[in-house]
Short mmCIF file of C-alpha atoms in Angstrom, two decimals:
data_model
loop_
_atom_site.label_atom_id
_atom_site.label_comp_id
_atom_site.label_asym_id
_atom_site.label_seq_id
_atom_site.Cartn_x
_atom_site.Cartn_y
_atom_site.Cartn_z
CA UNK A 1 -125.55 30.76 -7.97
CA UNK A 2 -129.06 30.27 -6.65
CA UNK A 3 -129.87 29.24 -3.07
CA UNK A 4 -130.46 25.58 -3.86
CA UNK A 5 -127.15 25.20 -5.72
CA UNK A 6 -125.26 26.95 -2.92
CA UNK A 7 -126.98 24.77 -0.31
CA UNK A 8 -126.10 21.63 -2.27
CA UNK A 9 -122.45 22.61 -2.61
CA UNK A 10 -122.21 23.51 1.06
CA UNK A 11 -123.72 20.17 1.97
CA UNK A 12 -121.66 18.20 -0.58
CA UNK A 13 -118.55 20.26 -1.44
CA UNK A 14 -116.93 17.41 -3.39
CA UNK A 15 -119.42 18.10 -6.22
CA UNK A 16 -118.19 21.67 -6.60
CA UNK A 17 -116.01 22.01 -9.69
CA UNK A 18 -112.61 23.73 -9.50
CA UNK A 19 -113.78 26.91 -11.22
CA UNK A 20 -116.56 27.44 -8.70
CA UNK A 21 -114.22 26.60 -5.80
CA UNK A 22 -111.91 29.37 -7.00
CA UNK A 23 -114.77 31.84 -7.35
CA UNK A 24 -116.10 31.06 -3.87
CA UNK A 25 -112.63 31.39 -2.34
CA UNK A 26 -112.19 34.78 -4.03
CA UNK A 27 -115.63 35.89 -2.86
CA UNK A 28 -114.74 35.01 0.74
CA UNK A 29 -111.35 36.71 0.54
CA UNK A 30 -112.78 39.90 -0.98
CA UNK A 31 -115.50 39.98 1.67
CA UNK A 32 -112.96 39.70 4.47
CA UNK A 33 -110.80 42.32 2.76
CA UNK A 34 -113.73 44.76 2.83
CA UNK A 35 -114.41 43.97 6.49
CA UNK A 36 -110.70 44.40 7.28
CA UNK A 37 -110.59 47.86 5.71
CA UNK A 38 -113.83 49.01 7.32
CA UNK A 39 -112.76 47.88 10.79
CA UNK A 40 -109.29 49.38 10.56
CA UNK A 41 -110.27 52.63 8.89
CA UNK A 42 -111.65 53.98 12.16
CA UNK A 43 -109.31 52.29 14.64
CA UNK A 44 -106.85 54.07 16.90
CA UNK A 45 -103.40 53.86 15.30
CA UNK A 46 -101.80 53.92 18.77
CA UNK A 47 -102.93 50.33 19.21
CA UNK A 48 -99.75 48.19 19.02
CA UNK A 49 -101.47 45.55 16.87
CA UNK A 50 -102.38 48.16 14.26
CA UNK A 51 -98.95 49.76 14.16
CA UNK A 52 -97.11 46.45 13.75
CA UNK A 53 -94.99 46.22 10.59
CA UNK A 54 -96.95 43.21 9.28
CA UNK A 55 -100.26 45.00 9.69
CA UNK A 56 -98.91 48.10 8.00
CA UNK A 57 -97.43 46.22 5.04
CA UNK A 58 -100.75 44.42 4.54
CA UNK A 59 -102.64 47.72 4.49
CA UNK A 60 -100.07 49.24 2.16
CA UNK A 61 -100.18 46.33 -0.30
CA UNK A 62 -103.98 46.13 -0.30
CA UNK A 63 -104.19 49.87 -0.97
CA UNK A 64 -101.51 49.60 -3.67
CA UNK A 65 -103.43 46.75 -5.32
CA UNK A 66 -106.59 48.85 -5.42
CA UNK A 67 -104.74 51.77 -7.02
CA UNK A 68 -102.29 50.04 -9.37
CA UNK A 69 -103.45 46.46 -9.84
CA UNK A 70 -102.30 43.07 -8.67
CA UNK A 71 -99.23 42.65 -10.89
CA UNK A 72 -97.77 46.02 -9.93
CA UNK A 73 -98.42 45.26 -6.25
CA UNK A 74 -96.68 41.88 -6.40
CA UNK A 75 -93.66 43.53 -8.02
CA UNK A 76 -93.64 46.30 -5.39
CA UNK A 77 -93.90 43.73 -2.59
CA UNK A 78 -91.06 41.69 -4.08
CA UNK A 79 -88.78 44.75 -4.23
CA UNK A 80 -89.76 45.81 -0.72
CA UNK A 81 -88.93 42.37 0.66
CA UNK A 82 -85.60 42.32 -1.17
CA UNK A 83 -84.70 45.63 0.48
CA UNK A 84 -85.89 44.34 3.84
CA UNK A 85 -83.61 41.30 3.58
CA UNK A 86 -80.61 43.62 3.32
CA UNK A 87 -81.41 45.47 6.54
CA UNK A 88 -79.60 44.70 9.77
CA UNK A 89 -82.97 44.43 11.55
CA UNK A 90 -85.57 43.40 8.95
CA UNK A 91 -89.17 44.36 9.57
CA UNK A 92 -90.71 41.43 7.70
CA UNK A 93 -88.55 38.33 8.24
CA UNK A 94 -91.56 36.02 8.19
CA UNK A 95 -92.39 37.25 4.66
CA UNK A 96 -88.90 36.76 3.20
CA UNK A 97 -89.81 33.37 1.76
CA UNK A 98 -93.23 34.43 0.51
CA UNK A 99 -92.32 34.24 -3.17
CA UNK A 100 -90.62 30.89 -2.72
CA UNK A 101 -93.79 29.44 -1.19
CA UNK A 102 -95.96 31.05 -3.90
CA UNK A 103 -93.82 29.45 -6.62
CA UNK A 104 -94.15 26.06 -4.93
CA UNK A 105 -97.94 26.45 -4.81
CA UNK A 106 -98.09 27.22 -8.54
CA UNK A 107 -96.06 24.11 -9.42
#
């Protein structure tokens, strides 16, 4: 996309077709993913925010996606969350309904 087209779509986003909206959203997400990894690669793991279970599962899943692909990662995450639901003290209770909400979004 050239500068003038990008400027126009930023100024008047309603003219942006669905395919380009998806591509721009992916571009933004991938950019933030790269920033996330670069920032956290050199951080002190003793920081409570970095050692939180949610932070760690995000890093694990993003790394898994890079190595094995998106479909394999979604399956791994699904199995991990199923195991977590069975625990007396689950680590990821806020993620337990992730696949339910994803299915609703696809419908």
